[in-house]
Coordinates of C-alpha atoms in Angstrom, one line a residue:
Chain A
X1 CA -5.0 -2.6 38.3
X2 CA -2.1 -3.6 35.8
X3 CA -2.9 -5.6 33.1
X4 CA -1.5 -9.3 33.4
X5 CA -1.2 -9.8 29.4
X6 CA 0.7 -12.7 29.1
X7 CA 4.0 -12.6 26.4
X8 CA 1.8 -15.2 24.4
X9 CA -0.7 -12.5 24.3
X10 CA 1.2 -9.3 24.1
X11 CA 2.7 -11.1 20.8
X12 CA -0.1 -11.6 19.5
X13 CA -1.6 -8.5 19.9
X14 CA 2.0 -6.8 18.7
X15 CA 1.6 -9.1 15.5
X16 CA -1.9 -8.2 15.1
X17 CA -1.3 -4.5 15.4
X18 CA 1.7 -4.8 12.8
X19 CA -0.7 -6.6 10.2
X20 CA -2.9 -3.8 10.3
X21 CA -0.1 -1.2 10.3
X22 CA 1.3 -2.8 7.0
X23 CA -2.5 -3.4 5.4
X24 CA -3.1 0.3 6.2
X25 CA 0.0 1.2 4.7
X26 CA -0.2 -0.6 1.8
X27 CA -3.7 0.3 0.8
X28 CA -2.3 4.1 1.3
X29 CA 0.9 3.8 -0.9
X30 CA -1.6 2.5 -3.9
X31 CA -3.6 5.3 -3.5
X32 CA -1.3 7.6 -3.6
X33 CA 0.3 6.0 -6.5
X34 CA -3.1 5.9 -7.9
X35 CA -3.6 10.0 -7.5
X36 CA -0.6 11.1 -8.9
X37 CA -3.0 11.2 -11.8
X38 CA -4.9 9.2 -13.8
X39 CA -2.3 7.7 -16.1
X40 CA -0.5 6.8 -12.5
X41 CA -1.0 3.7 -12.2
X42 CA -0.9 3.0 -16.2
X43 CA 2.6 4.0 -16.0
X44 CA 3.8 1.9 -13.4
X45 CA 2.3 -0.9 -15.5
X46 CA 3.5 0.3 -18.3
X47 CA 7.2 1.3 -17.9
X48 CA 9.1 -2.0 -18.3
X49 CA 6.6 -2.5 -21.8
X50 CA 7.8 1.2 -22.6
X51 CA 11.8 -0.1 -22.1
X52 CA 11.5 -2.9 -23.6
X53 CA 9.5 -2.0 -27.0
X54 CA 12.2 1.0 -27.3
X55 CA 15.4 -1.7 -27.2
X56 CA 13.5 -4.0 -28.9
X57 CA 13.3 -1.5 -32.1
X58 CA 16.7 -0.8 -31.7
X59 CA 17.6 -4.6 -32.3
X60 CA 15.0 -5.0 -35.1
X61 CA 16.2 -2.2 -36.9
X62 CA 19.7 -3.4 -36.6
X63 CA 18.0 -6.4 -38.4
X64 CA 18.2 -9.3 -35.3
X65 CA 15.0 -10.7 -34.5
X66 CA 16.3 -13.4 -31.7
X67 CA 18.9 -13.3 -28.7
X68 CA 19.8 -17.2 -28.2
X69 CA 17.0 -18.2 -30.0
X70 CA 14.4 -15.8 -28.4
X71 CA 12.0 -13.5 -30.2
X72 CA 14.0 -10.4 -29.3
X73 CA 10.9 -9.3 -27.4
X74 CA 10.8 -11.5 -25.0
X75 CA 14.6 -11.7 -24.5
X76 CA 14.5 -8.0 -23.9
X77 CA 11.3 -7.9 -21.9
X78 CA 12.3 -10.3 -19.0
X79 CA 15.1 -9.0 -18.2
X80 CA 13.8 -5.6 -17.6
X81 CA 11.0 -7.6 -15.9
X82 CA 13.5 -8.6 -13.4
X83 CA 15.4 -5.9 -13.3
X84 CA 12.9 -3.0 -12.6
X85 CA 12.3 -5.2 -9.4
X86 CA 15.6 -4.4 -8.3
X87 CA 16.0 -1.0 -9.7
X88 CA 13.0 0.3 -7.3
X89 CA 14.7 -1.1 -4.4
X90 CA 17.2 1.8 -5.2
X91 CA 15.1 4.3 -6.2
X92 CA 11.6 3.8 -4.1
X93 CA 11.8 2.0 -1.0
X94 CA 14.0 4.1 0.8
X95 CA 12.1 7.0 0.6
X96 CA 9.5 5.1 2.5
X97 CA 10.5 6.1 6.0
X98 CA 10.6 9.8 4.6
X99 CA 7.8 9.5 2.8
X100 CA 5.3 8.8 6.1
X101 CA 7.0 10.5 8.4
X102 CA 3.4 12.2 9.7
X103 CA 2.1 8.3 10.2
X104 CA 4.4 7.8 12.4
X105 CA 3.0 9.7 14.9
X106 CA 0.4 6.9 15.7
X107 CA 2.0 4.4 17.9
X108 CA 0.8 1.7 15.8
X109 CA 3.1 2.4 12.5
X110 CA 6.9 1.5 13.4
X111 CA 9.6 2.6 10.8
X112 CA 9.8 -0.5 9.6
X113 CA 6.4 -0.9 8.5
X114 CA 6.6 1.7 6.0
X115 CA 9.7 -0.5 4.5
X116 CA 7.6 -3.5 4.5
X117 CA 4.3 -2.3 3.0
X118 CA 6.0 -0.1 0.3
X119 CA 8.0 -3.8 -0.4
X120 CA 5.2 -5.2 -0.8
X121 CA 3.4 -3.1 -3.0
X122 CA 5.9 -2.3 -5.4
X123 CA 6.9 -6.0 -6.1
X124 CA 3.5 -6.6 -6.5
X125 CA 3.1 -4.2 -9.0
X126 CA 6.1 -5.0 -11.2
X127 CA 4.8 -8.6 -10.9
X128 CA 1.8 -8.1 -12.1
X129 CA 3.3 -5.4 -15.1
X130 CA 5.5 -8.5 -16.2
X131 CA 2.4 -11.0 -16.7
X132 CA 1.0 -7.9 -18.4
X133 CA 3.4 -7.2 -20.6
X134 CA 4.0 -11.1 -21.5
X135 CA 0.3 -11.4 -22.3
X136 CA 0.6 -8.3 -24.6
X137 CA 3.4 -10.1 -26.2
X138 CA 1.6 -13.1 -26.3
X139 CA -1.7 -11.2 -27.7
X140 CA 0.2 -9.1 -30.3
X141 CA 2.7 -11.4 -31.7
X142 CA 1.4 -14.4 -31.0
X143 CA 5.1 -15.8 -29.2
X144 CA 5.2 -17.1 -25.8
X145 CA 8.1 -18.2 -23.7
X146 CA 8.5 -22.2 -23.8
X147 CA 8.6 -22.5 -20.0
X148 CA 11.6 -24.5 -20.2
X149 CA 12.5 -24.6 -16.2
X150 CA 9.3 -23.3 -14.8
X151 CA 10.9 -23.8 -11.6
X152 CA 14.5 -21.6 -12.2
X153 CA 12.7 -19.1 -13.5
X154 CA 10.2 -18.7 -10.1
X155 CA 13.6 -19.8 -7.8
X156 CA 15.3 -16.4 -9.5
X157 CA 12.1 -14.8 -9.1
X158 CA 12.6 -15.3 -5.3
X159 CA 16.2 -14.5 -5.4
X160 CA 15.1 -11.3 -6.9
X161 CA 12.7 -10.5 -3.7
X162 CA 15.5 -11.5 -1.3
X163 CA 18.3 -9.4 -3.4
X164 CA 15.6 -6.4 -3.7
X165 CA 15.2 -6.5 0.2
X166 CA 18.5 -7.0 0.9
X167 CA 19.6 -3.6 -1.3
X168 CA 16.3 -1.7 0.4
X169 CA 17.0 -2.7 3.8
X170 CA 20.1 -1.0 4.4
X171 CA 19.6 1.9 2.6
X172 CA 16.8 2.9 3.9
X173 CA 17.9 3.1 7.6
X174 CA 20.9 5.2 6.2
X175 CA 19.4 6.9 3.4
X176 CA 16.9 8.4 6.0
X177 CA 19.9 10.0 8.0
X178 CA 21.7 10.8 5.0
X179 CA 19.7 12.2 2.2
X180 CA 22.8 12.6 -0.1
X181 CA 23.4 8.7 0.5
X182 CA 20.3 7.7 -1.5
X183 CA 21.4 10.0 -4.4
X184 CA 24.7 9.0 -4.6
X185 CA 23.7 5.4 -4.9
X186 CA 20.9 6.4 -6.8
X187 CA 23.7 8.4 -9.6
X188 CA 26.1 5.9 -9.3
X189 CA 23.8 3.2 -9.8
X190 CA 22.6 4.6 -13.2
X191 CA 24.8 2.9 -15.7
X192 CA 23.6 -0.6 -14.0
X193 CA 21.3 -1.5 -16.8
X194 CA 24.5 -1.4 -19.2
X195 CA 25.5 -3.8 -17.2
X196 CA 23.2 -5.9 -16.4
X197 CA 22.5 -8.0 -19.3
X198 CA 19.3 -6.2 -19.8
X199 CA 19.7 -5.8 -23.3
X200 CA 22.1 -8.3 -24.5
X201 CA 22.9 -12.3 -23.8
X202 CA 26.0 -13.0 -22.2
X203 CA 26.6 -15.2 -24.3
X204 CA 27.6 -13.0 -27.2
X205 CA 30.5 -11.0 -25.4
X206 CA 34.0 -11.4 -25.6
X207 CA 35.5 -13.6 -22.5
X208 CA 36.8 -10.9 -21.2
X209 CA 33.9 -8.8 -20.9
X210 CA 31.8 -12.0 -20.1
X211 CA 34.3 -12.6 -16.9
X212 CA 33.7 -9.1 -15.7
X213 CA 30.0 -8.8 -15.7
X214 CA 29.5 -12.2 -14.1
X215 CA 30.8 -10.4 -10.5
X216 CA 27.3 -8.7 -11.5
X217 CA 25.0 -10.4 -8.9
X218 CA 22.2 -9.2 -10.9
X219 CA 23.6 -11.0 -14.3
X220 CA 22.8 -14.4 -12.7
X221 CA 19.5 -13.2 -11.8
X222 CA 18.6 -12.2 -14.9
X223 CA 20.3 -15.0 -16.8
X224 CA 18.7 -17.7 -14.8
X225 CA 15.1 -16.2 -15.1
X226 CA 15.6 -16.5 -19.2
X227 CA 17.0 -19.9 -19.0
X228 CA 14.1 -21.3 -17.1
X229 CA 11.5 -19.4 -19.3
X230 CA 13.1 -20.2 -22.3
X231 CA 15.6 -23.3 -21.8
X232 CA 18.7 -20.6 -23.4
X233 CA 22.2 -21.8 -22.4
X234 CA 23.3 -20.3 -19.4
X235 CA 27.0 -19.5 -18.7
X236 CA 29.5 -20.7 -17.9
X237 CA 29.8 -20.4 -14.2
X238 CA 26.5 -19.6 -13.4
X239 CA 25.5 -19.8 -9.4
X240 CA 22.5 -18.5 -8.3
X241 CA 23.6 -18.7 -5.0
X242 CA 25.6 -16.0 -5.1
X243 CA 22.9 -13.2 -5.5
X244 CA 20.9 -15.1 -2.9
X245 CA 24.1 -15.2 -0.1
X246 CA 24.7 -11.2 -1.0
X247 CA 21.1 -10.4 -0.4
X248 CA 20.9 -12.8 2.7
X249 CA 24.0 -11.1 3.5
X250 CA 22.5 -7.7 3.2
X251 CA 19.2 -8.5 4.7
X252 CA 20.9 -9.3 7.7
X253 CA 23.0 -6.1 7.7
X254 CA 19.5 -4.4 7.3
X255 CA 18.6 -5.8 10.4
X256 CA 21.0 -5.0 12.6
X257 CA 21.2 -1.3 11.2
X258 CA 17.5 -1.4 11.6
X259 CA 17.3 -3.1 15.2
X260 CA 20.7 -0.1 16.7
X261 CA 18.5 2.7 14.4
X262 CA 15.0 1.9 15.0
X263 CA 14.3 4.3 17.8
X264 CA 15.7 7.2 16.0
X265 CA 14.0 6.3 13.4
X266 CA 10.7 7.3 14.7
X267 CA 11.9 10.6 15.4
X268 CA 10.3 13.6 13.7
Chain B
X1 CA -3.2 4.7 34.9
X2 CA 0.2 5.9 33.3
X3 CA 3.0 5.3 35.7
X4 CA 6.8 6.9 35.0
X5 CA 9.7 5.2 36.6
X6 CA 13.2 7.4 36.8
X7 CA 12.1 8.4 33.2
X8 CA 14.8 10.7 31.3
X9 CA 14.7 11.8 28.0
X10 CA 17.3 13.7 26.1
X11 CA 18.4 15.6 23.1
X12 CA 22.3 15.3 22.0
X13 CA 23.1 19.1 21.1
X14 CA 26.6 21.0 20.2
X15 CA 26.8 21.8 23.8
X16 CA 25.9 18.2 25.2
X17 CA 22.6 16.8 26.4
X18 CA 19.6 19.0 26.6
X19 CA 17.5 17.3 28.8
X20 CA 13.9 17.5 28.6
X21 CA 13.3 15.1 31.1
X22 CA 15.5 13.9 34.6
X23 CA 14.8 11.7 36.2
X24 CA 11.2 11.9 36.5
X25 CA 8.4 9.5 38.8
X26 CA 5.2 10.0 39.0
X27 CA 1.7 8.4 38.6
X28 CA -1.2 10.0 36.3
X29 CA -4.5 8.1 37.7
X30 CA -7.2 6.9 35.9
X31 CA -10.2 8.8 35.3
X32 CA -8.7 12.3 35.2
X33 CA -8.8 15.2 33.3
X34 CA -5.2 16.5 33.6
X35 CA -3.6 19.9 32.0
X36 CA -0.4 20.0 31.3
X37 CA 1.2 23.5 31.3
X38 CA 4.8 24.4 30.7
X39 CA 6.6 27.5 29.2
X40 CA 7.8 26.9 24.9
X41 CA 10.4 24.5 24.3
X42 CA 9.8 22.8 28.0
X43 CA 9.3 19.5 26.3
X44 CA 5.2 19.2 26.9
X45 CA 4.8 17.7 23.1
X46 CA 7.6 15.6 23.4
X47 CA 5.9 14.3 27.0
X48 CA 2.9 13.5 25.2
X49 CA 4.6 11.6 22.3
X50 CA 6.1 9.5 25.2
X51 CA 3.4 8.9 27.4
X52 CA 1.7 7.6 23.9
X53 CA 4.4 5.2 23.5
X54 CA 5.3 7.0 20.0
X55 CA 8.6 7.9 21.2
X56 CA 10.7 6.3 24.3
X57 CA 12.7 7.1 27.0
X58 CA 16.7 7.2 27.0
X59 CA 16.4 5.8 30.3
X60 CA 13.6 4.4 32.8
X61 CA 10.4 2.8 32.0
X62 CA 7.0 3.8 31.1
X63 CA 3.8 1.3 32.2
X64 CA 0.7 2.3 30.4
X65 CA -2.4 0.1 31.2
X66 CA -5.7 0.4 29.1
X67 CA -5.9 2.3 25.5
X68 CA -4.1 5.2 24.9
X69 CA -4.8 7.6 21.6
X70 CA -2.1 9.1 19.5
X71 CA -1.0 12.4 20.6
X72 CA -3.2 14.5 18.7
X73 CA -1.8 18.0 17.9
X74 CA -1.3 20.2 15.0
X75 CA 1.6 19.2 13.2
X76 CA 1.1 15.6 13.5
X77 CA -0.7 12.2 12.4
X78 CA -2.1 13.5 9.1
X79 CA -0.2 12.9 6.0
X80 CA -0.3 15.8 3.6
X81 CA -0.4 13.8 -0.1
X82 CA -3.9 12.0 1.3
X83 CA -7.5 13.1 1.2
X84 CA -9.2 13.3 4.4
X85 CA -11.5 10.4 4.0
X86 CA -8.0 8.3 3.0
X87 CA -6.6 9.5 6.2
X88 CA -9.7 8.8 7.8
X89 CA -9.7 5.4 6.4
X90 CA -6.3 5.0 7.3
X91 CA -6.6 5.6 11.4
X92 CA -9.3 2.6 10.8
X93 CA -7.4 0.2 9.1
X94 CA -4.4 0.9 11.7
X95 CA -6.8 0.8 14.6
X96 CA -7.8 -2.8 13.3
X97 CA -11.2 -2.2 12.9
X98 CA -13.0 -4.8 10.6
X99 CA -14.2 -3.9 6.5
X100 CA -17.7 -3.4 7.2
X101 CA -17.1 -1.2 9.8
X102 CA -14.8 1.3 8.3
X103 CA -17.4 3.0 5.8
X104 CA -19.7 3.8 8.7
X105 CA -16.7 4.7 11.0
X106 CA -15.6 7.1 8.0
X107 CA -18.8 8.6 7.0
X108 CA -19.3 9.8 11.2
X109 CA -16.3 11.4 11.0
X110 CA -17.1 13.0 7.8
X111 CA -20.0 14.6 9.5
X112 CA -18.0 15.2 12.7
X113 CA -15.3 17.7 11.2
X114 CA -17.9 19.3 9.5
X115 CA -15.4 20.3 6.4
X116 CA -17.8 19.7 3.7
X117 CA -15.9 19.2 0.1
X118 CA -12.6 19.1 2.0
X119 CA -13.1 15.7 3.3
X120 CA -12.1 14.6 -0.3
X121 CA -9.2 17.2 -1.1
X122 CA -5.2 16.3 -0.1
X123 CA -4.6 17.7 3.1
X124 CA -2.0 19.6 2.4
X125 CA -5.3 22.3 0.8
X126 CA -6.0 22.5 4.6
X127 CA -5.8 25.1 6.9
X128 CA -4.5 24.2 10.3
X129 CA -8.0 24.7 11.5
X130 CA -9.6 22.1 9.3
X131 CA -6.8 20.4 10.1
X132 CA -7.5 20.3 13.6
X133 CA -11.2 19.2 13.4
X134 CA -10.1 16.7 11.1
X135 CA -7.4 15.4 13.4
X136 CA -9.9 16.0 16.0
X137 CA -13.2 14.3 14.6
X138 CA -11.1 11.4 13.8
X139 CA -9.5 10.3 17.0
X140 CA -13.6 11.1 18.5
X141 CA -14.3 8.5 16.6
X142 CA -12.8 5.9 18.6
X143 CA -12.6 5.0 21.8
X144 CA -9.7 4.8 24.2
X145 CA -9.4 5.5 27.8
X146 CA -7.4 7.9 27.5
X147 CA -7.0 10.8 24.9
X148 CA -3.7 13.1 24.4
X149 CA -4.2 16.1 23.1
X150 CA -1.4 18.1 22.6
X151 CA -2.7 22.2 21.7
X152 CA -5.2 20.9 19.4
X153 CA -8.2 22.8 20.3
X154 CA -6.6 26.2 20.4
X155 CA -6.7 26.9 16.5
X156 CA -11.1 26.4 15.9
X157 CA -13.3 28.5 15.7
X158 CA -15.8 29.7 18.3
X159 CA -18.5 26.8 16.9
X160 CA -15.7 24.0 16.5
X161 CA -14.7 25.4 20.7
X162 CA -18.5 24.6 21.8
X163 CA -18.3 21.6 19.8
X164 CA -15.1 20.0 21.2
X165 CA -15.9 21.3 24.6
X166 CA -19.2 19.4 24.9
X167 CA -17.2 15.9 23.4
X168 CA -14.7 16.5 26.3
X169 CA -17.9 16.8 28.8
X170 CA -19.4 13.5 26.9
X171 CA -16.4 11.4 26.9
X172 CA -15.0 12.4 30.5
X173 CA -17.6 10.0 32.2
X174 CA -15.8 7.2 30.6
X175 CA -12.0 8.0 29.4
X176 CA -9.4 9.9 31.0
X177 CA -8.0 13.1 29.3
X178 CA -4.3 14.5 28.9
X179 CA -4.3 17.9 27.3
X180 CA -1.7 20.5 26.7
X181 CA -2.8 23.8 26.6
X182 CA -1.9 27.8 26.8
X183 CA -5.2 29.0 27.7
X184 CA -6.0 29.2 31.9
X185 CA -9.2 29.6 31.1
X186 CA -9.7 26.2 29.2
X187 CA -7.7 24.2 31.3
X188 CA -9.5 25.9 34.6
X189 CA -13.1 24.5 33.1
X190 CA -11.7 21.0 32.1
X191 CA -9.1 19.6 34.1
X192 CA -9.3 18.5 38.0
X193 CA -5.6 17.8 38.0
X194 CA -2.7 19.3 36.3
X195 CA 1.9 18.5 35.7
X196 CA 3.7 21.3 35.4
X197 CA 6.8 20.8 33.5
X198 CA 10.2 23.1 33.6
X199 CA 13.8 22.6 33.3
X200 CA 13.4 19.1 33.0
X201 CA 11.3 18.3 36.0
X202 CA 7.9 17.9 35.9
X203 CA 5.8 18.2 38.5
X204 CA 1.7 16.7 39.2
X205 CA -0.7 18.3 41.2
X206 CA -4.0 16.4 42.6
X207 CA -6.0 20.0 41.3
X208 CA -5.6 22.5 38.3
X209 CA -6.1 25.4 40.7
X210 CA -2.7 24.4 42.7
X211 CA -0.7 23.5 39.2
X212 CA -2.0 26.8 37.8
X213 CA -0.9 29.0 40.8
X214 CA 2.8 27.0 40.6
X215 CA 3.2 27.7 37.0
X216 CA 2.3 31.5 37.5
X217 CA 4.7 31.3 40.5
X218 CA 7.6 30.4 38.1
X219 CA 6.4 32.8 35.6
X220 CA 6.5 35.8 38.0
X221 CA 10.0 33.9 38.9
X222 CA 11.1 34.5 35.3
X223 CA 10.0 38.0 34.7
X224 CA 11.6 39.4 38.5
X225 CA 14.9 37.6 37.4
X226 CA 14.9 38.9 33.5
X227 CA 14.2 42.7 34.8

């Protein structure tokens, strides 16, 4: 008395069961992040304000009040916006697997689903801290970004997610085998908001310096965000194609290390 | 019905493969209560994990028809940094039931386990037997046609024993029951079939009685051959 489930079926059902996984998952992750304490979930929302008002000083103190043209606020404030996105895919994701190891002892919850929800969540989270913290700008200081290129700005938002799930991929399958992997990256890594153009325009460097950060994937990123918030100059030899083919790249990667791994994975 | 074909399964070690399975056929029918006995380290909870489709074979296949539970044991399923009613909440959402389901769903099993306060403490404050009833009352709370339960009943109490004993006797008219267990005297009251697993074969017989009497046989077998 064998089922006959047709593939159409057994698809269905498998993507079924995988949405619920991931919903499950992802409603979990928030609470978790929400019981670390009560200020959890405050600080999540508040870290890239907390970066940002602390370079911001520093530039004010040194008497600038505008990068290319940009309250120094602002300038500061997206790019950490964009770059926390990326930073987590370091630091966060890959201790997903890790992370829920007990949950995967219900057939539903693959490896993989861990990855995806705690994507999810996080990027949702840092997307909703930058509207926060550009309302508070807006609210306090009464400056908002001009919307130059509303339409950049969301494309290197995208590029951002794709980049993001690129670097996560990957190092998740391998950072679970090899715990020292994720620190390594994670210490090496460190110095990556120096540079990043985080804190400073591109534009003010010496061409030297300028032709060495641009192999900076995340420069472009970050540079094409600001130029379609606030119409600055991007430059020269700007492509945002080329974070978008490196995280394609890796995504891809991330599969294929996902799809040989994925069974031993799921071991305890 | 769960039905192995030429299943193997196998650790890599320093000294090559340690095989916990070899080759192994056989058919577990529907509607039975089996036991599944085996010395430490035979491989019983890694069985279970595989006949729940949570891990899978090196080689062969495994065909599972109807709804199989999560091998419920000890160790496993519950995640340490959640409360008990998140982890309750969580085996809903995963098991696809609908919103206005789950708070019902949740509040049974709250009354189930019987923990009181705990239900809304981290896990990880649990001892393994509120862990078990937990584990336990949660995977009552739906229902499959067949449960795994991998040594989960040995750690309760003498009330939580009655209690689970009298769910088995409730839900045996309609599911079918896998359950590893140490003690004779359980497995002789609620099983009518039993695998016995050793060395990498395992072994079903159609009554507990016969799978009991085989796995005494190899203990003697062991003691004569260590003295």
């Amino acid at each position: 008395m064998e089922k006959s489930d047709s593939y159409l079926h057994e698809m269905k059902t498998g993507w079924y069961r995988q949405r619920s996984a991931i919903r499950g998952l992802v409603f979990k992750e928030f609470k978790i992040k929400q019981g670390i304490g009560r200020l959890g979930l405050f600080w999540i929302l508040a870290e890239p304000v907390v970066g940002m008002m602390v370079i911001s000083l520093l530039w004010l103190v040194i008497g600038r009040a505008k990068i290319d043209g940009v309250h120094v606020m602002l300038f500061i404030g997206s790019g950490f916006a964009i770059f926390n996105m990326i930073k987590n895919s370091i630091s966060s994701i890959p201790q997903a697997i890790i992370a829920n190891a007990a949950l995967l002892n219900y057939p539903q919850v693959k490896p993989i689903d861990t990855l995806i929800a705690r994507f999810i969540l996080e990027m949702w989270l840092q997307l909703i801290a930058m509207f926060l913290m550009f309302f508070g700008i807006f609210w306090l200081l009464d400056v908002l970004p001009e919307f130059a290129d509303p339409l950049l700005s969301l494309e290197a938002i995208g590029t951002a997610l794709i980049f993001s799930a690129g670097i996560a991929f990957p190092l998740s399958v391998y950072g679970t085998f090899y715990v020292s992997l994720t620190k390594a990256v994670n210490i090496i890594t460190s110095p990556l908001m120096l540079v990043s153009a985080v804190m400073y325009s591109v534009n003010d460097l010496p061409v030297r310096a300028r032709e060495v950060l641009t192999w900076n994937p995340i420069v472009h990123i970050i540079e094409a965000f600001r130029s379609g918030l606030f119409g600055t100059k991007m430059f020269q030899g700007h492509n945002l194609g080329y974070p978008f083919m490196i995280g394609i790249c890796l995504l891809g990667f991330g599969c294929i290390a996902y799809s040989v791994n994925r069974y031993k994975l799921a071991q305890p | 019905m769960i039905r192995l074909e030429n299943v193997s399964k196998y650790y890599p070690t320093t000294t090559g493969r340690h095989y916990v399975l070899e080759n192994v056929s056989l058919v577990i029918p529907d509607m039975v209560q089996m036991g599944v006995l085996g010395p430490n380290g035979a491989g019983k909870s890694t069985l279970m994990r595989l006949l729940a489709g949570v891990d899978v074979p090196n080689e062969g296949k495994i065909v599972r028809t109807g709804s199989i539970s999560w091998p419920m044991g000890l160790a496993s399923g519950l995640q340490g940094t959640m409360t008990g009613r998140e982890n309750a909440r969580f085996a809903c959402h995963i098991q696809g039931k609908q919103y206005h389901e789950i708070d019902d769903i949740v509040e049974g099993i709250r009354e189930f386990s019987e923990i009181g306060d705990y239900f809304e403490m981290q896990i990880r404050t649990y001892s393994s037997g509120m862990r078990a009833r937990l584990n336990f009352a949660i995977a009552m709370a739906f229902d499959f046609d067949c449960y795994i339960i991998d040594e989960l009943t040995a750690v309760g109490d003498q009330h939580f024993k009655e209690k689970s004993a009298r769910v088995f006797r409730e839900k045996r008219e309609t599911s079918s029951f896998i359950k590893v267990s140490h003690s004779m005297i359980e497995l002789r009251s609620e099983c009518n079939c039993g695998l016995v697993l050793h060395k990498g074969e395992a072994k079903f017989y159609p009554t507990i009685n016969m799978a009991i009497d085989a796995y005494n046989d190899y203990l003697e077998l062991l003691d004569s051959s260590s003295k």
